[in-house]
Amino acid sequence: MSPDDERSEQVPFPMSDYVCVVTGGAGFIGSHLVYALAKKGWTVSVLDDFSTGRKSNLAAALRTGLVRIVRGRVQDPKIVTKVLRDAQVVFHLAALT
């Protein structure tokens, strides 16, 4: 057994205790990920500038009460710092167009 195997056995993975950020979360793929995470009990912050994504893509996820939207660009260090403050996991799906 490798050290990585031992670590994964010792550390539980309580998915409902996770806070994550999904950049580009209002896009087609991102919004599906956001909804899946929220259904699992994750608290999700969506960072999106809505240049191609739509708030309507997040309607089902928003109804869970576990999703917040932050309108902004991933190139803005102040917004990114603020959004990432409490996150344990980041799913980076934002793209520059």
mmCIF file of N, CA and C in Angstrom:
data_model
loop_
_atom_site.group_PDB
_atom_site.id
_atom_site.type_symbol
_atom_site.label_atom_id
_atom_site.label_comp_id
_atom_site.label_asym_id
_atom_site.label_seq_id
_atom_site.Cartn_x
_atom_site.Cartn_y
_atom_site.Cartn_z
ATOM 1 N N MET A 1 0.847 -1.169 0.000
ATOM 2 C CA MET A 1 0.000 0.000 0.000
ATOM 3 C C MET A 1 0.900 1.242 0.000
ATOM 4 N N SER A 2 0.597 2.175 -0.874
ATOM 5 C CA SER A 2 1.387 3.403 -0.961
ATOM 6 C C SER A 2 0.915 4.401 0.097
ATOM 7 N N PRO A 3 1.731 5.405 0.403
ATOM 8 C CA PRO A 3 1.296 6.447 1.363
ATOM 9 C C PRO A 3 0.000 7.127 0.933
ATOM 10 N N ASP A 4 -0.197 7.282 -0.379
ATOM 11 C CA ASP A 4 -1.435 7.907 -0.847
ATOM 12 C C ASP A 4 -2.642 7.047 -0.509
ATOM 13 N N ASP A 5 -2.502 5.720 -0.625
ATOM 14 C CA ASP A 5 -3.605 4.827 -0.279
ATOM 15 C C ASP A 5 -3.953 4.946 1.198
ATOM 16 N N GLU A 6 -2.936 4.990 2.062
ATOM 17 C CA GLU A 6 -3.169 5.114 3.496
ATOM 18 C C GLU A 6 -3.889 6.412 3.821
ATOM 19 N N ARG A 7 -3.465 7.501 3.198
ATOM 20 C CA ARG A 7 -4.060 8.801 3.461
ATOM 21 C C ARG A 7 -5.532 8.811 3.050
ATOM 22 N N SER A 8 -5.858 8.215 1.924
ATOM 23 C CA SER A 8 -7.237 8.240 1.464
ATOM 24 C C SER A 8 -8.140 7.399 2.365
ATOM 25 N N GLU A 9 -7.578 6.381 3.016
ATOM 26 C CA GLU A 9 -8.375 5.577 3.932
ATOM 27 C C GLU A 9 -8.596 6.299 5.255
ATOM 28 N N GLN A 10 -7.664 7.133 5.675
ATOM 29 C CA GLN A 10 -7.738 7.786 6.972
ATOM 30 C C GLN A 10 -8.571 9.065 6.944
ATOM 31 N N VAL A 11 -8.642 9.720 5.811
ATOM 32 C CA VAL A 11 -9.338 11.002 5.723
ATOM 33 C C VAL A 11 -10.706 10.781 5.087
ATOM 34 N N PRO A 12 -11.778 11.012 5.848
ATOM 35 C CA PRO A 12 -13.110 10.853 5.269
ATOM 36 C C PRO A 12 -13.356 11.938 4.227
ATOM 37 N N PHE A 13 -14.284 11.700 3.358
ATOM 38 C CA PHE A 13 -14.603 12.639 2.296
ATOM 39 C C PHE A 13 -16.064 13.057 2.420
ATOM 40 N N PRO A 14 -16.383 13.892 3.415
ATOM 41 C CA PRO A 14 -17.776 14.316 3.609
ATOM 42 C C PRO A 14 -18.150 15.380 2.587
ATOM 43 N N MET A 15 -18.623 14.954 1.442
ATOM 44 C CA MET A 15 -18.851 15.886 0.347
ATOM 45 C C MET A 15 -19.777 17.028 0.727
ATOM 46 N N SER A 16 -20.703 16.796 1.629
ATOM 47 C CA SER A 16 -21.641 17.861 1.971
ATOM 48 C C SER A 16 -20.993 18.988 2.776
ATOM 49 N N ASP A 17 -19.781 18.786 3.263
ATOM 50 C CA ASP A 17 -19.097 19.823 4.026
ATOM 51 C C ASP A 17 -18.206 20.699 3.154
ATOM 52 N N TYR A 18 -18.192 20.471 1.875
ATOM 53 C CA TYR A 18 -17.278 21.194 0.999
ATOM 54 C C TYR A 18 -17.869 22.501 0.498
ATOM 55 N N VAL A 19 -16.991 23.488 0.392
ATOM 56 C CA VAL A 19 -17.315 24.755 -0.249
ATOM 57 C C VAL A 19 -16.434 24.825 -1.482
ATOM 58 N N CYS A 20 -17.050 25.062 -2.613
ATOM 59 C CA CYS A 20 -16.260 25.084 -3.840
ATOM 60 C C CYS A 20 -16.626 26.281 -4.692
ATOM 61 N N VAL A 21 -15.765 26.536 -5.655
ATOM 62 C CA VAL A 21 -15.968 27.590 -6.644
ATOM 63 C C VAL A 21 -15.965 26.937 -8.007
ATOM 64 N N VAL A 22 -16.913 27.329 -8.843
ATOM 65 C CA VAL A 22 -16.924 26.900 -10.233
ATOM 66 C C VAL A 22 -16.792 28.157 -11.078
ATOM 67 N N THR A 23 -15.634 28.326 -11.709
ATOM 68 C CA THR A 23 -15.477 29.455 -12.629
ATOM 69 C C THR A 23 -16.144 29.057 -13.940
ATOM 70 N N GLY A 24 -16.809 29.999 -14.566
ATOM 71 C CA GLY A 24 -17.542 29.664 -15.783
ATOM 72 C C GLY A 24 -18.764 28.812 -15.491
ATOM 73 N N GLY A 25 -19.279 28.924 -14.278
ATOM 74 C CA GLY A 25 -20.369 28.066 -13.833
ATOM 75 C C GLY A 25 -21.719 28.341 -14.453
ATOM 76 N N ALA A 26 -21.869 29.435 -15.186
ATOM 77 C CA ALA A 26 -23.150 29.734 -15.824
ATOM 78 C C ALA A 26 -23.211 29.213 -17.257
ATOM 79 N N GLY A 27 -22.138 28.619 -17.705
ATOM 80 C CA GLY A 27 -22.134 28.025 -19.039
ATOM 81 C C GLY A 27 -22.833 26.679 -19.032
ATOM 82 N N PHE A 28 -22.912 26.050 -20.186
ATOM 83 C CA PHE A 28 -23.632 24.781 -20.312
ATOM 84 C C PHE A 28 -23.030 23.705 -19.410
ATOM 85 N N ILE A 29 -21.752 23.460 -19.544
ATOM 86 C CA ILE A 29 -21.098 22.415 -18.749
ATOM 87 C C ILE A 29 -21.020 22.832 -17.282
ATOM 88 N N GLY A 30 -20.608 24.071 -17.040
ATOM 89 C CA GLY A 30 -20.467 24.546 -15.667
ATOM 90 C C GLY A 30 -21.767 24.492 -14.884
ATOM 91 N N SER A 31 -22.862 24.859 -15.512
ATOM 92 C CA SER A 31 -24.146 24.871 -14.803
ATOM 93 C C SER A 31 -24.583 23.458 -14.432
ATOM 94 N N HIS A 32 -24.282 22.486 -15.271
ATOM 95 C CA HIS A 32 -24.606 21.101 -14.927
ATOM 96 C C HIS A 32 -23.746 20.619 -13.752
ATOM 97 N N LEU A 33 -22.479 21.015 -13.738
ATOM 98 C CA LEU A 33 -21.607 20.670 -12.619
ATOM 99 C C LEU A 33 -22.101 21.337 -11.336
ATOM 100 N N VAL A 34 -22.458 22.601 -11.406
ATOM 101 C CA VAL A 34 -22.954 23.333 -10.241
ATOM 102 C C VAL A 34 -24.184 22.626 -9.665
ATOM 103 N N TYR A 35 -25.102 22.244 -10.511
ATOM 104 C CA TYR A 35 -26.318 21.571 -10.053
ATOM 105 C C TYR A 35 -25.990 20.223 -9.401
ATOM 106 N N ALA A 36 -25.105 19.459 -10.020
ATOM 107 C CA ALA A 36 -24.728 18.154 -9.467
ATOM 108 C C ALA A 36 -24.068 18.315 -8.094
ATOM 109 N N LEU A 37 -23.194 19.298 -7.953
ATOM 110 C CA LEU A 37 -22.529 19.536 -6.670
ATOM 111 C C LEU A 37 -23.532 19.966 -5.603
ATOM 112 N N ALA A 38 -24.427 20.874 -5.963
ATOM 113 C CA ALA A 38 -25.435 21.344 -5.007
ATOM 114 C C ALA A 38 -26.356 20.203 -4.583
ATOM 115 N N LYS A 39 -26.707 19.329 -5.503
ATOM 116 C CA LYS A 39 -27.544 18.179 -5.155
ATOM 117 C C LYS A 39 -26.843 17.259 -4.162
ATOM 118 N N LYS A 40 -25.517 17.234 -4.201
ATOM 119 C CA LYS A 40 -24.734 16.434 -3.257
ATOM 120 C C LYS A 40 -24.535 17.153 -1.925
ATOM 121 N N GLY A 41 -25.008 18.395 -1.828
ATOM 122 C CA GLY A 41 -24.900 19.138 -0.583
ATOM 123 C C GLY A 41 -23.731 20.102 -0.508
ATOM 124 N N TRP A 42 -23.003 20.276 -1.600
ATOM 125 C CA TRP A 42 -21.880 21.214 -1.605
ATOM 126 C C TRP A 42 -22.426 22.636 -1.612
ATOM 127 N N THR A 43 -21.712 23.538 -0.980
ATOM 128 C CA THR A 43 -21.963 24.960 -1.116
ATOM 129 C C THR A 43 -21.123 25.432 -2.299
ATOM 130 N N VAL A 44 -21.760 26.076 -3.266
ATOM 131 C CA VAL A 44 -21.091 26.412 -4.520
ATOM 132 C C VAL A 44 -21.153 27.912 -4.774
ATOM 133 N N SER A 45 -19.986 28.493 -5.054
ATOM 134 C CA SER A 45 -19.922 29.865 -5.546
ATOM 135 C C SER A 45 -19.604 29.804 -7.029
ATOM 136 N N VAL A 46 -20.408 30.465 -7.814
ATOM 137 C CA VAL A 46 -20.201 30.515 -9.257
ATOM 138 C C VAL A 46 -19.575 31.858 -9.592
ATOM 139 N N LEU A 47 -18.410 31.821 -10.214
ATOM 140 C CA LEU A 47 -17.767 33.042 -10.689
ATOM 141 C C LEU A 47 -17.891 33.058 -12.204
ATOM 142 N N ASP A 48 -18.622 34.022 -12.714
ATOM 143 C CA ASP A 48 -18.861 34.074 -14.159
ATOM 144 C C ASP A 48 -19.075 35.525 -14.571
ATOM 145 N N ASP A 49 -18.617 35.874 -15.764
ATOM 146 C CA ASP A 49 -18.853 37.227 -16.267
ATOM 147 C C ASP A 49 -20.056 37.280 -17.208
ATOM 148 N N PHE A 50 -20.675 36.158 -17.447
ATOM 149 C CA PHE A 50 -21.876 36.042 -18.271
ATOM 150 C C PHE A 50 -21.666 36.513 -19.707
ATOM 151 N N SER A 51 -20.428 36.401 -20.177
ATOM 152 C CA SER A 51 -20.181 36.759 -21.579
ATOM 153 C C SER A 51 -20.771 35.696 -22.513
ATOM 154 N N THR A 52 -20.794 34.467 -22.066
ATOM 155 C CA THR A 52 -21.448 33.411 -22.851
ATOM 156 C C THR A 52 -22.433 32.608 -22.011
ATOM 157 N N GLY A 53 -22.233 32.563 -20.698
ATOM 158 C CA GLY A 53 -23.140 31.831 -19.817
ATOM 159 C C GLY A 53 -24.403 32.625 -19.543
ATOM 160 N N ARG A 54 -25.391 31.926 -19.002
ATOM 161 C CA ARG A 54 -26.673 32.569 -18.705
ATOM 162 C C ARG A 54 -27.128 32.220 -17.296
ATOM 163 N N LYS A 55 -27.713 33.191 -16.600
ATOM 164 C CA LYS A 55 -28.240 32.942 -15.270
ATOM 165 C C LYS A 55 -29.338 31.884 -15.315
ATOM 166 N N SER A 56 -30.098 31.854 -16.388
ATOM 167 C CA SER A 56 -31.168 30.865 -16.510
ATOM 168 C C SER A 56 -30.629 29.437 -16.483
ATOM 169 N N ASN A 57 -29.372 29.238 -16.873
ATOM 170 C CA ASN A 57 -28.765 27.901 -16.802
ATOM 171 C C ASN A 57 -28.635 27.421 -15.363
ATOM 172 N N LEU A 58 -28.645 28.358 -14.413
ATOM 173 C CA LEU A 58 -28.442 28.028 -13.007
ATOM 174 C C LEU A 58 -29.741 27.960 -12.204
ATOM 175 N N ALA A 59 -30.878 28.068 -12.876
ATOM 176 C CA ALA A 59 -32.160 28.149 -12.167
ATOM 177 C C ALA A 59 -32.375 26.975 -11.218
ATOM 178 N N ALA A 60 -32.174 25.762 -11.669
ATOM 179 C CA ALA A 60 -32.396 24.581 -10.819
ATOM 180 C C ALA A 60 -31.405 24.554 -9.665
ATOM 181 N N ALA A 61 -30.162 24.893 -9.921
ATOM 182 C CA ALA A 61 -29.139 24.894 -8.878
ATOM 183 C C ALA A 61 -29.440 25.964 -7.824
ATOM 184 N N LEU A 62 -29.906 27.119 -8.249
ATOM 185 C CA LEU A 62 -30.220 28.197 -7.313
ATOM 186 C C LEU A 62 -31.350 27.806 -6.364
ATOM 187 N N ARG A 63 -32.270 26.980 -6.834
ATOM 188 C CA ARG A 63 -33.389 26.556 -5.987
ATOM 189 C C ARG A 63 -32.935 25.687 -4.821
ATOM 190 N N THR A 64 -31.723 25.137 -4.866
ATOM 191 C CA THR A 64 -31.231 24.315 -3.760
ATOM 192 C C THR A 64 -30.871 25.161 -2.549
ATOM 193 N N GLY A 65 -30.636 26.450 -2.756
ATOM 194 C CA GLY A 65 -30.229 27.332 -1.669
ATOM 195 C C GLY A 65 -28.754 27.225 -1.310
ATOM 196 N N LEU A 66 -28.002 26.454 -2.073
ATOM 197 C CA LEU A 66 -26.584 26.237 -1.792
ATOM 198 C C LEU A 66 -25.662 26.943 -2.776
ATOM 199 N N VAL A 67 -26.246 27.717 -3.674
ATOM 200 C CA VAL A 67 -25.469 28.326 -4.754
ATOM 201 C C VAL A 67 -25.553 29.838 -4.662
ATOM 202 N N ARG A 68 -24.405 30.489 -4.803
ATOM 203 C CA ARG A 68 -24.391 31.950 -4.909
ATOM 204 C C ARG A 68 -23.639 32.311 -6.174
ATOM 205 N N ILE A 69 -24.065 33.389 -6.781
ATOM 206 C CA ILE A 69 -23.457 33.848 -8.029
ATOM 207 C C ILE A 69 -22.635 35.094 -7.744
ATOM 208 N N VAL A 70 -21.420 35.099 -8.252
ATOM 209 C CA VAL A 70 -20.560 36.274 -8.194
ATOM 210 C C VAL A 70 -20.263 36.663 -9.637
ATOM 211 N N ARG A 71 -20.746 37.829 -10.019
ATOM 212 C CA ARG A 71 -20.506 38.303 -11.383
ATOM 213 C C ARG A 71 -19.132 38.952 -11.426
ATOM 214 N N GLY A 72 -18.265 38.406 -12.262
ATOM 215 C CA GLY A 72 -16.917 38.949 -12.365
ATOM 216 C C GLY A 72 -16.070 38.120 -13.309
ATOM 217 N N ARG A 73 -14.878 38.606 -13.532
ATOM 218 C CA ARG A 73 -13.957 37.962 -14.462
ATOM 219 C C ARG A 73 -12.823 37.280 -13.699
ATOM 220 N N VAL A 74 -12.352 36.175 -14.218
ATOM 221 C CA VAL A 74 -11.253 35.463 -13.563
ATOM 222 C C VAL A 74 -9.955 36.246 -13.636
ATOM 223 N N GLN A 75 -9.892 37.275 -14.463
ATOM 224 C CA GLN A 75 -8.697 38.111 -14.553
ATOM 225 C C GLN A 75 -8.642 39.184 -13.457
ATOM 226 N N ASP A 76 -9.698 39.311 -12.670
ATOM 227 C CA ASP A 76 -9.762 40.333 -11.628
ATOM 228 C C ASP A 76 -9.279 39.725 -10.306
ATOM 229 N N PRO A 77 -8.056 40.056 -9.871
ATOM 230 C CA PRO A 77 -7.510 39.421 -8.671
ATOM 231 C C PRO A 77 -8.309 39.698 -7.398
ATOM 232 N N LYS A 78 -8.937 40.855 -7.294
ATOM 233 C CA LYS A 78 -9.720 41.162 -6.088
ATOM 234 C C LYS A 78 -10.936 40.247 -5.972
ATOM 235 N N ILE A 79 -11.632 40.079 -7.074
ATOM 236 C CA ILE A 79 -12.818 39.210 -7.062
ATOM 237 C C ILE A 79 -12.407 37.759 -6.832
ATOM 238 N N VAL A 80 -11.370 37.314 -7.506
ATOM 239 C CA VAL A 80 -10.917 35.931 -7.357
ATOM 240 C C VAL A 80 -10.495 35.662 -5.920
ATOM 241 N N THR A 81 -9.755 36.576 -5.322
ATOM 242 C CA THR A 81 -9.325 36.411 -3.932
ATOM 243 C C THR A 81 -10.522 36.305 -3.007
ATOM 244 N N LYS A 82 -11.501 37.157 -3.208
ATOM 245 C CA LYS A 82 -12.705 37.152 -2.375
ATOM 246 C C LYS A 82 -13.471 35.842 -2.524
ATOM 247 N N VAL A 83 -13.660 35.393 -3.748
ATOM 248 C CA VAL A 83 -14.444 34.184 -4.004
ATOM 249 C C VAL A 83 -13.737 32.936 -3.479
ATOM 250 N N LEU A 84 -12.423 32.907 -3.582
ATOM 251 C CA LEU A 84 -11.673 31.718 -3.172
ATOM 252 C C LEU A 84 -11.412 31.652 -1.670
ATOM 253 N N ARG A 85 -11.738 32.685 -0.940
ATOM 254 C CA ARG A 85 -11.395 32.773 0.480
ATOM 255 C C ARG A 85 -11.775 31.523 1.268
ATOM 256 N N ASP A 86 -12.976 31.019 1.122
ATOM 257 C CA ASP A 86 -13.443 29.883 1.922
ATOM 258 C C ASP A 86 -13.497 28.570 1.147
ATOM 259 N N ALA A 87 -13.039 28.581 -0.073
ATOM 260 C CA ALA A 87 -13.177 27.385 -0.921
ATOM 261 C C ALA A 87 -12.114 26.335 -0.611
ATOM 262 N N GLN A 88 -12.553 25.088 -0.591
ATOM 263 C CA GLN A 88 -11.626 23.969 -0.496
ATOM 264 C C GLN A 88 -11.301 23.390 -1.865
ATOM 265 N N VAL A 89 -12.213 23.600 -2.813
ATOM 266 C CA VAL A 89 -12.070 23.015 -4.143
ATOM 267 C C VAL A 89 -12.431 24.068 -5.185
ATOM 268 N N VAL A 90 -11.682 24.082 -6.289
ATOM 269 C CA VAL A 90 -11.985 24.967 -7.419
ATOM 270 C C VAL A 90 -12.116 24.124 -8.678
ATOM 271 N N PHE A 91 -13.201 24.338 -9.390
ATOM 272 C CA PHE A 91 -13.399 23.738 -10.708
ATOM 273 C C PHE A 91 -13.290 24.881 -11.705
ATOM 274 N N HIS A 92 -12.183 24.900 -12.426
ATOM 275 C CA HIS A 92 -11.907 26.026 -13.319
ATOM 276 C C HIS A 92 -12.381 25.694 -14.726
ATOM 277 N N LEU A 93 -13.541 26.260 -15.084
ATOM 278 C CA LEU A 93 -14.118 26.032 -16.406
ATOM 279 C C LEU A 93 -14.215 27.308 -17.226
ATOM 280 N N ALA A 94 -13.816 28.428 -16.648
ATOM 281 C CA ALA A 94 -13.899 29.702 -17.369
ATOM 282 C C ALA A 94 -12.887 29.697 -18.512
ATOM 283 N N ALA A 95 -13.281 30.347 -19.595
ATOM 284 C CA ALA A 95 -12.394 30.479 -20.752
ATOM 285 C C ALA A 95 -12.419 31.924 -21.221
ATOM 286 N N LEU A 96 -11.323 32.375 -21.720
ATOM 287 C CA LEU A 96 -11.261 33.724 -22.280
ATOM 288 C C LEU A 96 -11.710 33.655 -23.727
ATOM 289 N N THR A 97 -12.616 34.550 -24.084
ATOM 290 C CA THR A 97 -13.101 34.543 -25.472
ATOM 291 C C THR A 97 -12.661 35.799 -26.183
#
